[in-house]
Amino acid sequence: MKIFLDTSDVDVIKHHFQTGLVDGVTTNPTLMMQAGRNPVKVISEISSLFTANASISAEVVADTAEEMILQSEQYHSINENVTIKVPCTYEGLKACKVLSDRNIKVNVTLIFSLSQSILAAKAGATYISPFVGRCEDNNIDGIDLISSIRRVFLNNLISTNILAASIRNIDRIHDSFKAGADIVTLPPKIFEEMYKHNLTDQGLAQFDKDWKELNK
Ligand code: G3P
């Protein structure tokens, strides 16, 4: 049961990394655009925080598998914990197969169906990323999709990790894990919400008050 952060903001990652509860990071071109920095530098800074067995996803953006593979070389040489993220397309799956055969970890992203998951697993993906929130935006049950993928992977002894992405609220974290996700990747704001509860705040306020009373 792993938690990744879904962000390219290095300072925010550094902050949450200190909890010891973050197992990896996912980035994508949109998150890189928001960070407004050189992606290779960003991946290099993030990956240096983590141990070798963590996973830092760096997404390649190209029209052909050959170009994706070429781009991936730059990311892969940064650190062994860098995972190459490719889209679930004809070219992306071709790239996934080649990279996986070279023992390079690949995260196949933008997964919206069981068929895509099966092909990504056959292409050797270490991770597949079903987009729960965007499924729901399009009237697809993202949690049911995760359950189906889990069932098929179990039946066929497939070791590809299910990385639930596009998570926009706490309930979908719970639902994803209950449905069999190995990992959820969270916007930092949602990660912060995980440890918050109004009853914890209320209880703590009372304990603080009583402690002060005792020490008067
Ligand atoms: O991990 C994928 C994520 O960055 C997309 O999230 O909320 O834009 O669908 P969202």
Coordinates of C-alpha atoms and ligand atoms in Angstrom, one line a residue:
M1 CA 0.0 0.0 0.0
K2 CA 2.0 2.9 -1.3
I3 CA 1.4 6.6 -1.6
F4 CA 3.0 8.8 -4.3
L5 CA 2.7 12.5 -4.7
D6 CA 1.3 13.8 -8.0
T7 CA 3.3 17.0 -8.4
S8 CA 6.4 18.6 -10.0
D9 CA 6.8 21.1 -7.1
V10 CA 10.2 20.2 -5.6
D11 CA 9.7 22.3 -2.5
V12 CA 6.3 20.7 -1.7
I13 CA 7.8 17.2 -2.3
K14 CA 10.7 18.0 0.0
H15 CA 8.2 19.1 2.7
H16 CA 6.1 16.0 2.6
F17 CA 9.1 13.7 2.0
Q18 CA 10.1 14.5 5.6
T19 CA 7.0 12.6 6.9
G20 CA 8.6 9.4 5.7
L21 CA 5.3 8.4 4.3
V22 CA 5.9 9.2 0.6
D23 CA 7.0 6.3 -1.5
G24 CA 7.4 8.0 -4.9
V25 CA 6.3 10.8 -7.2
T26 CA 4.4 11.1 -10.5
T27 CA 4.8 14.0 -12.9
N28 CA 3.2 14.8 -16.2
P29 CA 3.6 17.5 -18.8
T30 CA 0.8 19.6 -17.2
L31 CA 2.4 19.4 -13.8
M32 CA 5.8 20.3 -15.4
M33 CA 4.2 23.3 -17.1
Q34 CA 2.8 24.4 -13.7
A35 CA 6.2 24.2 -12.2
G36 CA 7.6 26.2 -15.1
R37 CA 11.1 24.7 -14.8
N38 CA 13.4 22.5 -16.9
P39 CA 11.8 19.0 -16.6
V40 CA 15.2 17.1 -16.5
K41 CA 16.4 19.4 -13.7
V42 CA 13.1 18.8 -11.8
I43 CA 13.3 15.0 -12.2
S44 CA 16.9 15.1 -11.1
E45 CA 16.1 17.1 -8.0
I46 CA 13.2 14.9 -7.0
S47 CA 14.9 11.6 -7.7
S48 CA 17.9 12.6 -5.5
L49 CA 15.6 12.8 -2.5
F50 CA 14.5 9.2 -2.8
T51 CA 16.2 5.8 -2.4
A52 CA 16.8 3.5 -5.4
N53 CA 13.7 1.4 -4.8
A54 CA 11.3 4.5 -5.0
S55 CA 9.6 5.4 -8.3
I56 CA 9.7 8.9 -9.8
S57 CA 7.7 9.0 -13.0
A58 CA 9.0 11.2 -15.8
E59 CA 6.7 11.4 -18.9
V60 CA 8.1 11.4 -22.4
V61 CA 6.3 13.5 -25.0
A62 CA 6.8 12.4 -28.6
D63 CA 4.9 11.1 -31.6
T64 CA 6.8 7.9 -32.2
A65 CA 8.1 5.0 -30.1
E66 CA 11.6 5.7 -31.3
E67 CA 11.5 9.3 -30.1
M68 CA 10.0 8.3 -26.8
I69 CA 12.8 5.8 -26.3
L70 CA 15.4 8.5 -27.2
Q71 CA 13.9 10.9 -24.7
S72 CA 13.7 8.3 -22.0
E73 CA 17.5 7.8 -22.1
Q74 CA 18.1 11.2 -20.7
Y75 CA 15.7 10.6 -17.8
H76 CA 16.8 7.0 -17.2
S77 CA 20.5 8.1 -16.9
I78 CA 19.6 10.5 -14.0
N79 CA 18.9 7.9 -11.4
E80 CA 17.8 4.3 -11.2
N81 CA 14.6 5.3 -9.4
V82 CA 13.3 7.1 -12.5
T83 CA 10.4 5.4 -14.1
I84 CA 9.6 6.3 -17.7
K85 CA 6.0 7.3 -18.2
V86 CA 4.4 6.7 -21.7
P87 CA 0.8 7.2 -22.9
C88 CA -1.4 4.1 -23.6
T89 CA -1.2 4.5 -27.4
Y90 CA 0.1 2.3 -30.2
E91 CA 3.5 4.1 -30.1
G92 CA 3.5 4.3 -26.3
L93 CA 3.0 0.6 -25.9
K94 CA 5.7 -0.1 -28.5
A95 CA 8.1 2.0 -26.5
C96 CA 7.0 0.3 -23.2
K97 CA 7.8 -3.1 -24.7
V98 CA 11.3 -2.1 -25.8
L99 CA 12.1 -0.3 -22.5
S100 CA 10.7 -3.1 -20.4
D101 CA 12.8 -5.6 -22.3
R102 CA 15.8 -3.5 -21.4
N103 CA 14.7 -3.8 -17.7
I104 CA 13.7 -0.1 -17.6
K105 CA 10.7 0.5 -15.4
V106 CA 7.7 2.0 -17.3
N107 CA 4.5 3.5 -16.2
V108 CA 1.7 3.4 -18.8
T109 CA -0.5 6.4 -18.2
L110 CA -3.9 7.6 -19.3
I111 CA -5.6 4.2 -18.8
F112 CA -9.4 4.2 -19.1
S113 CA -10.2 0.6 -19.9
L114 CA -9.5 -3.0 -19.0
S115 CA -8.2 -3.7 -22.6
Q116 CA -5.7 -0.9 -22.2
S117 CA -4.5 -2.4 -18.9
I118 CA -4.1 -5.9 -20.4
L119 CA -2.0 -4.5 -23.3
A120 CA 0.1 -2.4 -21.0
A121 CA 0.7 -5.5 -18.8
K122 CA 1.6 -7.6 -21.9
A123 CA 4.1 -4.8 -22.9
G124 CA 5.8 -5.3 -19.6
A125 CA 4.7 -2.2 -17.8
T126 CA 5.8 -2.0 -14.1
Y127 CA 3.0 0.4 -13.4
I128 CA -0.3 1.2 -15.1
S129 CA -2.2 4.4 -14.2
P130 CA -6.0 4.3 -14.4
F131 CA -7.3 7.9 -14.1
V132 CA -10.1 7.6 -11.6
G133 CA -11.3 11.2 -11.6
R134 CA -11.2 11.6 -15.4
C135 CA -13.1 8.2 -15.7
E136 CA -15.8 9.7 -13.6
D137 CA -15.8 13.0 -15.6
N138 CA -16.8 10.7 -18.5
N139 CA -19.3 8.5 -16.8
I140 CA -16.9 5.6 -16.5
D141 CA -16.8 3.9 -13.1
G142 CA -13.0 4.3 -12.3
I143 CA -13.2 2.2 -9.1
D144 CA -15.0 -0.6 -10.9
L145 CA -12.2 -0.4 -13.5
I146 CA -9.6 -0.9 -10.8
S147 CA -11.5 -3.9 -9.4
S148 CA -11.7 -5.5 -12.8
I149 CA -8.0 -4.9 -13.5
R150 CA -7.1 -6.4 -10.1
R151 CA -9.2 -9.5 -10.8
V152 CA -7.6 -10.1 -14.2
F153 CA -4.1 -9.5 -12.9
L154 CA -4.7 -11.9 -10.0
N155 CA -6.2 -14.6 -12.3
N156 CA -3.2 -14.3 -14.7
L157 CA -0.4 -13.8 -12.1
I158 CA 0.5 -10.4 -13.6
S159 CA 2.8 -8.4 -11.4
T160 CA 2.2 -5.0 -13.0
N161 CA 1.3 -2.5 -10.2
I162 CA -2.0 -0.6 -10.3
L163 CA -1.3 3.0 -9.7
A164 CA -4.6 4.9 -9.1
A165 CA -4.2 8.4 -10.5
S166 CA -6.5 11.5 -11.0
I167 CA -7.5 11.2 -7.4
R168 CA -9.5 14.3 -6.3
N169 CA -10.8 13.4 -2.9
I170 CA -10.2 11.2 0.2
D171 CA -13.0 8.8 -0.6
R172 CA -11.4 7.8 -3.9
I173 CA -8.2 7.0 -2.0
H174 CA -10.1 4.5 0.2
D175 CA -12.1 3.2 -2.8
S176 CA -9.0 2.7 -4.9
F177 CA -7.2 0.7 -2.2
K178 CA -10.3 -1.3 -1.4
A179 CA -10.7 -2.1 -5.1
G180 CA -7.1 -3.4 -5.2
A181 CA -4.8 -0.6 -6.2
D182 CA -1.2 -1.1 -5.1
I183 CA -0.5 2.7 -5.1
V184 CA -2.4 5.9 -5.1
T185 CA -0.8 9.1 -6.4
L186 CA -2.1 12.2 -4.7
P187 CA -2.1 16.0 -5.3
P188 CA -0.3 17.3 -2.2
K189 CA -3.5 19.0 -1.0
I190 CA -5.3 15.6 -0.8
F191 CA -2.3 14.0 1.0
E192 CA -2.6 16.8 3.6
E193 CA -6.3 16.1 4.0
M194 CA -5.6 12.4 4.8
Y195 CA -4.3 13.1 8.3
K196 CA -6.8 15.8 9.2
H197 CA -10.0 15.1 11.1
N198 CA -12.2 17.6 13.0
L199 CA -12.5 15.2 16.0
T200 CA -8.6 15.1 16.2
D201 CA -8.5 18.9 16.2
Q202 CA -11.3 19.1 18.9
G203 CA -9.7 16.4 21.0
L204 CA -6.3 18.1 20.8
A205 CA -7.8 21.5 21.7
Q206 CA -9.2 19.9 24.9
F207 CA -6.0 18.1 25.7
D208 CA -4.0 21.3 25.3
K209 CA -6.5 23.2 27.5
D210 CA -6.4 20.5 30.2
W211 CA -2.6 20.3 30.1
K212 CA -2.3 24.1 30.6
E213 CA -4.8 23.8 33.5
L214 CA -2.7 21.1 35.2
N215 CA 0.5 23.1 34.8
K216 CA -0.9 26.4 36.1
Ligands
G3P1 O1 -2.0 11.6 -12.1 C1 -2.8 12.2 -13.1 C2 -3.3 13.5 -12.7 O2 -2.3 14.4 -12.6 C3 -4.5 14.0 -13.4 O3 -5.3 14.5 -12.5 O4 -7.3 15.7 -11.7 O5 -6.1 16.4 -13.8 O6 -7.5 14.4 -13.8 P1 -6.6 15.3 -13.0

